Short mmCIF file of C-alpha atoms and ligand atoms in Angstrom, two decimals:
data_model
loop_
_atom_site.label_atom_id
_atom_site.label_comp_id
_atom_site.label_asym_id
_atom_site.label_seq_id
_atom_site.Cartn_x
_atom_site.Cartn_y
_atom_site.Cartn_z
CA UNK A 1 0.00 0.00 0.00
CA UNK A 2 1.22 3.48 -0.74
CA UNK A 3 1.44 6.13 1.92
CA UNK A 4 -2.07 7.38 2.73
CA UNK A 5 -3.43 10.63 4.08
CA UNK A 6 -5.59 10.33 7.23
CA UNK A 7 -6.04 14.04 7.95
CA UNK A 8 -4.32 17.21 6.78
CA UNK A 9 -0.59 16.54 7.18
CA UNK A 10 -1.16 13.20 8.92
CA UNK A 11 -0.18 10.12 6.92
CA UNK A 12 -0.12 6.36 7.35
CA UNK A 13 3.24 5.27 5.92
CA UNK A 14 3.85 1.74 7.24
CA UNK A 15 4.11 -1.62 5.47
CA UNK A 16 1.78 -4.55 4.91
CA UNK A 17 3.32 -7.99 5.42
CA UNK A 18 0.98 -10.21 3.40
CA UNK A 19 3.13 -13.33 3.64
CA UNK A 20 4.17 -13.47 7.28
CA UNK A 21 2.76 -16.60 8.89
CA UNK A 22 4.45 -16.66 12.31
CA UNK A 23 5.18 -13.97 14.88
CA UNK A 24 7.76 -14.31 17.65
CA UNK A 25 8.29 -17.81 16.21
CA UNK A 26 5.18 -18.66 18.20
CA UNK A 27 1.96 -16.96 17.09
CA UNK A 28 0.34 -18.13 13.84
CA UNK A 29 -0.61 -15.31 11.48
CA UNK A 30 -3.21 -16.82 9.12
CA UNK A 31 -4.04 -13.37 7.74
CA UNK A 32 -0.54 -11.84 7.67
CA UNK A 33 -0.07 -8.53 9.46
CA UNK A 34 0.98 -4.93 8.99
CA UNK A 35 3.45 -2.64 10.73
CA UNK A 36 1.80 0.75 10.72
CA UNK A 37 3.83 3.91 11.12
CA UNK A 38 2.49 7.45 10.96
CA UNK A 39 3.95 10.74 9.83
CA UNK A 40 2.74 14.05 11.26
CA UNK A 41 3.90 17.27 9.62
CA UNK A 42 3.49 20.25 11.89
CA UNK A 43 4.27 23.69 10.53
CA UNK A 44 7.44 23.73 12.65
CA UNK A 45 8.46 20.15 13.27
CA UNK A 46 7.85 16.72 11.74
CA UNK A 47 7.32 13.55 13.77
CA UNK A 48 7.28 9.89 12.82
CA UNK A 49 5.22 7.70 15.14
CA UNK A 50 6.80 4.24 15.42
CA UNK A 51 8.57 2.54 12.51
CA UNK A 52 8.28 -0.89 10.91
CA UNK A 53 9.75 -4.35 11.22
CA UNK A 54 13.36 -4.26 9.93
CA UNK A 55 12.40 -6.61 7.09
CA UNK A 56 10.23 -3.79 5.71
CA UNK A 57 12.51 -0.80 6.28
CA UNK A 58 12.80 -0.13 2.55
CA UNK A 59 9.02 0.32 2.29
CA UNK A 60 9.06 2.95 5.04
CA UNK A 61 11.96 4.81 3.45
CA UNK A 62 10.22 4.78 0.05
CA UNK A 63 7.03 6.18 1.59
CA UNK A 64 9.00 8.98 3.23
CA UNK A 65 10.71 9.70 -0.06
CA UNK A 66 7.49 9.78 -2.06
CA UNK A 67 6.06 12.30 0.41
CA UNK A 68 9.16 14.42 -0.18
CA UNK A 69 10.24 14.22 3.44
CA UNK A 70 13.82 15.44 3.81
CA UNK A 71 13.73 16.20 7.52
CA UNK A 72 12.40 14.36 10.56
CA UNK A 73 12.72 15.98 13.98
CA UNK A 74 11.24 13.30 16.21
CA UNK A 75 10.72 9.54 16.05
CA UNK A 76 8.15 8.69 18.69
CA UNK A 77 8.70 5.19 20.05
CA UNK A 78 5.57 3.95 21.79
CA UNK A 79 6.94 0.44 22.27
CA UNK A 80 10.40 -1.13 22.11
CA UNK A 81 9.42 -4.40 20.42
CA UNK A 82 11.34 -4.68 17.17
CA UNK A 83 8.35 -4.94 14.81
CA UNK A 84 7.83 -1.23 15.58
CA UNK A 85 11.23 -0.03 16.77
CA UNK A 86 13.49 -2.11 14.54
CA UNK A 87 13.83 0.57 11.86
CA UNK A 88 14.52 3.45 14.29
CA UNK A 89 18.32 3.07 13.89
CA UNK A 90 17.92 3.33 10.11
CA UNK A 91 15.77 6.47 10.45
CA UNK A 92 18.22 8.08 12.89
CA UNK A 93 20.98 7.40 10.38
CA UNK A 94 19.02 8.72 7.39
CA UNK A 95 17.90 11.82 9.34
CA UNK A 96 20.86 12.68 11.62
CA UNK A 97 19.06 15.57 13.36
CA UNK A 98 16.16 13.34 14.43
CA UNK A 99 15.77 12.38 18.08
CA UNK A 100 13.99 9.33 19.46
CA UNK A 101 11.20 10.45 21.81
CA UNK A 102 10.09 7.97 24.43
CA UNK A 103 9.85 7.27 28.15
CA UNK A 104 12.85 6.36 30.31
CA UNK A 105 11.98 2.66 30.48
CA UNK A 106 11.60 2.38 26.72
CA UNK A 107 14.84 4.30 26.19
CA UNK A 108 16.73 1.69 28.21
CA UNK A 109 15.17 -1.13 26.24
CA UNK A 110 15.93 0.54 22.88
CA UNK A 111 19.54 0.98 23.96
CA UNK A 112 19.69 -2.70 24.98
CA UNK A 113 17.88 -4.12 21.97
CA UNK A 114 18.97 -1.84 19.14
CA UNK A 115 22.18 -0.29 20.48
CA UNK A 116 20.87 3.26 19.96
CA UNK A 117 23.26 5.77 21.61
CA UNK A 118 21.98 7.59 24.71
CA UNK A 119 22.44 11.08 23.22
CA UNK A 120 19.85 10.33 20.55
CA UNK A 121 16.94 10.35 23.03
CA UNK A 122 14.42 12.89 24.34
CA UNK A 123 12.62 11.54 27.43
CA UNK A 124 8.93 12.18 28.07
CA UNK A 125 6.62 11.41 30.99
CA UNK A 126 2.89 10.92 31.41
CA UNK A 127 0.83 13.95 30.21
CA UNK A 128 3.88 15.63 28.64
CA UNK A 129 3.24 17.41 25.37
CA UNK A 130 5.45 17.92 22.35
CA UNK A 131 4.61 20.77 20.01
CA UNK A 132 5.12 20.39 16.28
CA UNK A 133 3.85 23.96 15.75
CA UNK A 134 0.22 23.72 14.69
CA UNK A 135 -0.01 20.11 15.91
CA UNK A 136 0.47 18.88 19.47
CA UNK A 137 1.35 15.41 20.70
CA UNK A 138 0.46 14.29 24.21
CA UNK A 139 1.99 11.18 25.78
CA UNK A 140 0.03 8.71 27.87
CA UNK A 141 2.01 6.16 29.86
CA UNK A 142 0.31 2.76 29.59
CA UNK A 143 2.67 0.10 30.92
CA UNK A 144 2.01 -3.58 30.23
CA UNK A 145 0.15 -3.50 26.96
CA UNK A 146 2.01 -5.81 26.60
CA UNK A 147 5.56 -4.88 27.66
CA UNK A 148 6.48 -2.77 30.71
CA UNK A 149 7.55 0.30 28.71
CA UNK A 150 4.48 0.86 26.52
CA UNK A 151 2.96 4.29 26.00
CA UNK A 152 0.34 5.85 23.76
CA UNK A 153 0.47 9.09 21.79
CA UNK A 154 -2.51 11.42 21.27
CA UNK A 155 -2.64 14.04 18.53
CA UNK A 156 -4.78 16.75 20.07
CA UNK A 157 -5.82 18.82 17.07
CA UNK A 158 -6.96 15.82 15.02
CA UNK A 159 -8.19 13.75 17.99
CA UNK A 160 -6.23 10.69 16.89
CA UNK A 161 -4.92 8.11 19.35
CA UNK A 162 -1.80 6.20 18.31
CA UNK A 163 -1.77 3.25 20.74
CA UNK A 164 0.78 0.98 19.01
CA UNK A 165 -0.15 -2.68 19.74
CA UNK A 166 -3.21 -1.74 21.83
CA UNK A 167 -6.44 -2.12 19.75
CA UNK A 168 -4.45 -3.69 16.91
CA UNK A 169 -4.98 -6.82 14.84
CA UNK A 170 -2.73 -9.09 12.85
CA UNK A 171 -4.51 -8.56 9.56
CA UNK A 172 -3.01 -7.77 6.18
CA UNK A 173 -5.68 -5.97 4.18
CA UNK A 174 -5.92 -3.29 1.52
CA UNK A 175 -8.64 -1.65 3.64
CA UNK A 176 -7.13 1.38 5.35
CA UNK A 177 -10.03 1.51 7.80
CA UNK A 178 -11.88 -1.22 9.70
CA UNK A 179 -14.77 -1.31 7.23
CA UNK A 180 -15.26 -5.09 7.28
CA UNK A 181 -16.15 -5.11 10.96
CA UNK A 182 -16.92 -8.83 11.22
CA UNK A 183 -13.47 -9.73 9.88
CA UNK A 184 -11.64 -7.12 11.94
CA UNK A 185 -13.53 -8.18 15.09
CA UNK A 186 -12.30 -11.77 14.78
CA UNK A 187 -8.71 -10.69 14.02
CA UNK A 188 -8.70 -8.14 16.86
CA UNK A 189 -10.14 -10.66 19.32
CA UNK A 190 -7.53 -13.21 18.39
CA UNK A 191 -4.84 -10.53 18.77
CA UNK A 192 -6.24 -9.51 22.17
CA UNK A 193 -6.20 -13.17 23.28
CA UNK A 194 -2.64 -13.80 22.18
CA UNK A 195 -1.04 -10.52 23.22
CA UNK A 196 -3.18 -8.55 25.65
CA UNK A 197 -5.23 -11.01 27.70
CA UNK A 198 -2.55 -11.70 30.34
CA UNK A 199 -2.63 -7.97 31.13
CA UNK A 200 -6.42 -7.60 31.38
CA UNK A 201 -6.29 -5.72 34.68
CA UNK A 202 -3.74 -3.20 33.39
CA UNK A 203 -5.80 -2.71 30.27
CA UNK A 204 -8.88 -2.00 32.39
CA UNK A 205 -7.02 0.89 34.06
CA UNK A 206 -5.79 2.26 30.75
CA UNK A 207 -9.31 2.13 29.29
CA UNK A 208 -10.49 4.23 32.24
CA UNK A 209 -7.71 6.73 31.63
CA UNK A 210 -8.67 7.06 27.97
CA UNK A 211 -12.17 8.24 28.91
CA UNK A 212 -10.80 11.77 29.42
CA UNK A 213 -9.68 11.97 25.78
CA UNK A 214 -11.89 12.96 22.88
CA UNK A 215 -10.94 10.24 20.40
CA UNK A 216 -12.21 10.38 16.81
CA UNK A 217 -9.77 7.88 15.37
CA UNK A 218 -7.61 5.06 16.73
CA UNK A 219 -4.57 4.34 14.60
CA UNK A 220 -2.88 1.18 15.93
CA UNK A 221 0.40 -0.26 14.69
CA UNK A 222 -1.09 -3.49 13.34
CA UNK A 223 -4.14 -3.94 11.12
CA UNK A 224 -6.73 -1.45 9.92
CA UNK A 225 -7.34 1.97 11.47
CA UNK A 226 -10.50 2.56 13.50
CA UNK A 227 -12.27 5.63 12.17
CA UNK A 228 -15.30 4.58 14.23
CA UNK A 229 -13.47 3.96 17.52
CA UNK A 230 -16.63 2.90 19.38
CA UNK A 231 -16.45 -0.45 17.57
CA UNK A 232 -13.08 -1.50 19.01
CA UNK A 233 -13.59 0.23 22.37
CA UNK A 234 -16.86 -1.67 22.89
CA UNK A 235 -15.22 -4.95 21.89
CA UNK A 236 -12.41 -4.39 24.40
CA UNK A 237 -14.92 -3.48 27.14
CA UNK A 238 -16.55 -6.86 26.60
CA UNK A 239 -13.27 -8.82 26.49
CA UNK A 240 -11.77 -7.22 29.61
CA UNK A 241 -15.00 -7.47 31.65
CA UNK A 242 -15.33 -10.21 34.25
CA UNK A 243 -18.27 -11.73 32.35
CA UNK A 244 -17.87 -15.19 30.85
CA UNK A 245 -20.08 -17.07 28.40
CA UNK A 246 -21.91 -20.37 28.69
CA UNK A 247 -19.10 -22.13 26.87
CA UNK A 248 -16.85 -25.10 27.53
CA UNK A 249 -13.50 -25.24 25.81
CA UNK A 250 -11.97 -28.71 25.34
CA UNK A 251 -8.35 -28.86 24.18
CA UNK A 252 -7.76 -32.56 23.58
CA UNK A 253 -5.43 -35.16 22.19
CA UNK A 254 -5.93 -38.90 21.83
CA UNK A 255 -3.48 -41.65 20.89
CA UNK A 256 -5.57 -44.80 20.43
CA UNK A 257 -9.13 -43.51 20.59
CA UNK A 258 -10.01 -43.78 24.32
CA UNK A 259 -9.73 -40.08 25.10
CA UNK A 260 -11.29 -39.26 21.73
CA UNK A 261 -14.34 -41.39 22.60
CA UNK A 262 -14.67 -39.62 25.97
CA UNK A 263 -14.42 -36.19 24.32
CA UNK A 264 -17.03 -36.97 21.71
CA UNK A 265 -19.41 -38.37 24.38
CA UNK A 266 -18.77 -35.36 26.61
CA UNK A 267 -19.32 -32.85 23.77
CA UNK A 268 -22.76 -34.40 23.15
CA UNK A 269 -23.57 -34.39 26.87
CA UNK A 270 -22.78 -30.67 27.13
CA UNK A 271 -24.67 -29.82 23.94
CA UNK A 272 -27.76 -31.62 25.31
CA UNK A 273 -27.59 -29.25 28.26
CA UNK A 274 -27.59 -26.19 25.98
CA UNK A 275 -23.92 -25.37 26.53
CA UNK A 276 -21.76 -24.12 23.67
CA UNK A 277 -18.81 -26.49 23.24
CA UNK A 278 -15.53 -25.73 21.49
CA UNK A 279 -13.34 -28.84 21.13
CA UNK A 280 -9.81 -28.34 19.78
CA UNK A 281 -7.90 -31.36 18.53
CA UNK A 282 -4.41 -30.30 19.55
CA UNK A 283 -2.72 -32.23 16.75
CA UNK A 284 -4.60 -30.18 14.18
CA UNK A 285 -5.71 -26.92 15.73
CA UNK A 286 -4.46 -23.41 15.09
CA UNK A 287 -3.28 -22.42 18.57
CA UNK A 288 -4.46 -18.84 17.96
CA UNK A 289 -8.06 -20.09 17.61
CA UNK A 290 -7.69 -21.87 20.95
CA UNK A 291 -6.39 -18.65 22.53
CA UNK A 292 -9.32 -16.69 21.07
CA UNK A 293 -11.82 -19.15 22.52
CA UNK A 294 -10.23 -18.65 25.95
CA UNK A 295 -11.36 -14.99 25.98
CA UNK A 296 -14.97 -15.86 26.85
CA UNK A 297 -15.29 -19.48 27.96
CA UNK A 298 -16.61 -20.08 31.47
CA UNK A 299 -15.02 -23.52 31.66
CA UNK A 300 -12.00 -25.34 30.28
CA UNK A 301 -11.76 -29.13 30.26
CA UNK A 302 -8.37 -30.52 29.26
CA UNK A 303 -8.47 -34.00 27.75
CA UNK A 304 -5.40 -36.19 27.50
CA UNK A 305 -4.21 -39.76 27.51
CA UNK A 306 -1.35 -40.77 29.83
CA UNK A 307 2.12 -40.90 28.28
CA UNK A 308 5.13 -41.98 30.35
CA UNK A 309 3.10 -41.44 33.56
CA UNK A 310 2.13 -37.85 32.65
CA UNK A 311 -0.08 -35.95 30.21
CA UNK A 312 0.55 -36.07 26.47
CA UNK A 313 3.04 -33.27 25.58
CA UNK A 314 0.44 -31.63 23.32
CA UNK A 315 -1.87 -31.33 26.34
CA UNK A 316 1.02 -29.94 28.39
CA UNK A 317 1.60 -27.27 25.73
CA UNK A 318 -2.08 -26.28 25.67
CA UNK A 319 -2.25 -26.21 29.48
CA UNK A 320 0.91 -24.11 29.70
CA UNK A 321 -0.48 -21.70 27.13
CA UNK A 322 -3.87 -21.40 28.85
CA UNK A 323 -2.16 -20.75 32.17
CA UNK A 324 0.19 -18.15 30.68
CA UNK A 325 -2.64 -16.27 28.92
CA UNK A 326 -4.55 -15.92 32.23
CA UNK A 327 -8.10 -16.01 30.83
CA UNK A 328 -11.06 -15.14 33.07
CA UNK A 329 -12.25 -18.79 32.93
CA UNK A 330 -14.01 -19.77 36.17
CA UNK A 331 -14.09 -23.59 36.16
CA UNK A 332 -11.69 -26.31 35.01
CA UNK A 333 -11.58 -30.07 34.83
CA UNK A 334 -9.62 -32.90 33.27
CA UNK A 335 -10.78 -35.95 31.41
CA UNK A 336 -8.73 -38.69 29.77
CA UNK A 337 -7.43 -42.19 29.99
CA UNK A 338 -4.55 -44.35 31.19
CA UNK A 339 -3.26 -47.85 30.71
CA UNK A 340 -1.62 -48.87 33.96
CA UNK A 341 -1.15 -45.75 36.14
CA UNK A 342 0.27 -42.28 36.20
CA UNK A 343 -0.01 -38.75 37.50
CA UNK A 344 -1.65 -37.03 34.58
CA UNK A 345 -4.28 -35.22 36.67
CA UNK A 346 -1.76 -33.99 39.26
CA UNK A 347 0.59 -32.73 36.58
CA UNK A 348 -2.10 -30.78 34.70
CA UNK A 349 -3.62 -29.40 37.89
CA UNK A 350 -0.19 -28.23 39.02
CA UNK A 351 0.19 -26.24 35.80
CA UNK A 352 -2.95 -24.15 36.28
CA UNK A 353 -1.68 -21.94 39.12
CA UNK A 354 -2.37 -18.63 37.33
CA UNK A 355 -6.02 -19.40 36.75
CA UNK A 356 -8.54 -18.47 39.39
CA UNK A 357 -10.63 -21.53 38.65
CA UNK A 358 -12.68 -23.94 40.72
CA UNK A 359 -11.54 -27.45 39.84
CA UNK A 360 -14.38 -29.87 39.08
CA UNK A 361 -14.12 -33.67 39.47
CA UNK A 362 -11.86 -35.20 36.80
CA UNK A 363 -12.96 -38.29 34.87
CA UNK A 364 -10.14 -40.66 33.97
CA UNK A 365 -10.89 -44.01 32.31
CA UNK A 366 -8.73 -47.11 32.58
CA UNK A 367 -8.37 -48.10 28.95
CA UNK A 368 -11.34 -47.62 26.66
CA UNK A 369 -14.23 -45.80 28.43
CA UNK A 370 -17.01 -47.99 29.79
CA UNK A 371 -20.51 -47.44 31.16
CA UNK A 372 -19.18 -46.27 34.51
CA UNK A 373 -16.99 -43.61 32.80
CA UNK A 374 -19.89 -42.35 30.69
CA UNK A 375 -21.96 -42.00 33.88
CA UNK A 376 -19.16 -39.90 35.40
CA UNK A 377 -19.02 -37.75 32.25
CA UNK A 378 -22.78 -37.16 32.56
CA UNK A 379 -22.21 -36.11 36.18
CA UNK A 380 -19.43 -33.72 35.17
CA UNK A 381 -21.68 -32.21 32.47
CA UNK A 382 -24.38 -31.75 35.14
CA UNK A 383 -21.89 -30.15 37.50
CA UNK A 384 -20.76 -27.69 34.80
CA UNK A 385 -24.38 -26.91 33.87
CA UNK A 386 -25.25 -26.24 37.51
CA UNK A 387 -22.15 -24.12 38.13
CA UNK A 388 -22.93 -21.98 35.08
CA UNK A 389 -26.55 -21.62 36.17
CA UNK A 390 -25.67 -20.70 39.78
CA UNK A 391 -23.30 -18.04 38.48
CA UNK A 392 -25.81 -16.61 35.97
CA UNK A 393 -23.59 -17.57 33.07
CA UNK A 394 -25.83 -17.58 30.03
FE1 FEO B 1 3.61 -5.29 17.64
FE2 FEO B 1 4.54 -5.77 20.85
O1 FEO B 1 4.80 -5.51 19.05
#
């Protein structure tokens, strides 16, 4: 995409990465992503807000060139992660008078990660302003979305919030704005689950703080821009609330069919009770979809066979991930099978320390499940149904 004008003298000049399929060597990117950067030309000074992933630095430089930019005074760094900061050294080299503007914490991280010299920085604090002449930037410290140094930048005259990762989505699209709301909602929810969910309580505080700002546009550093900010603000309000949905998430793996039989029986039992069920076969699933389902589910039931006395490694991975993402899930249980013994339940339970969940009775079958095991699965489905009902989870 070429550079694009958002308002008078405000431009989106980042890069779309249509082909990227993995982020941090961890997060699947089925829809690619973008690294958005923004240029603001005041009548006295020019500022660049964030840069792009180093693999796309040429795109950023070409956009600056096609706008005829031969001077940059400030590079605002909202976040030190390299997909936004990685091209700052190149910009500081191409524009030797430019200074990197950020908070003290971020400065330290940029020096550590990118070896930027200390004399290249201007340090700002919460509520500080930076005048570009007829345009004014205000800085809002917002630590832990999702690193400790994160901040947001607000352009007063145009009422645009530049929140970097916050409110973003991994979505490569030719749409400048979030016009296809259904598609952007799913991508933004997945992004929230993967990146922001562990910091839900910090995000709650930052959302409160943002109420004092008149925001007409939210221009994040990934995915489309929100020119109707109510859409993404409402979505975030829902995701960060304490409310959960009448849903049971079942990450599962089966080796010889015993656990698979229990899962399929249990899915039916829950469906008969009017509960939405989301089973994820861990040998096939996109882990991002599993993370997204964790945003709302009231209950998680991990299903695994016993391997070398413990859970199957795929179940360990899913449990570790669920625990690390700290969803607001309220109930958890374990189902599965074993051949001659083991500590599968103890191992999985011990990995759920971050979750504030009530543990419900596990159901573990010896070998292939039999009538007795199906009766216990019916009981567990009843217990989940009753817990959801008692807690007004609909
Ligand atoms: Fe898009 Fe935290 O970097």
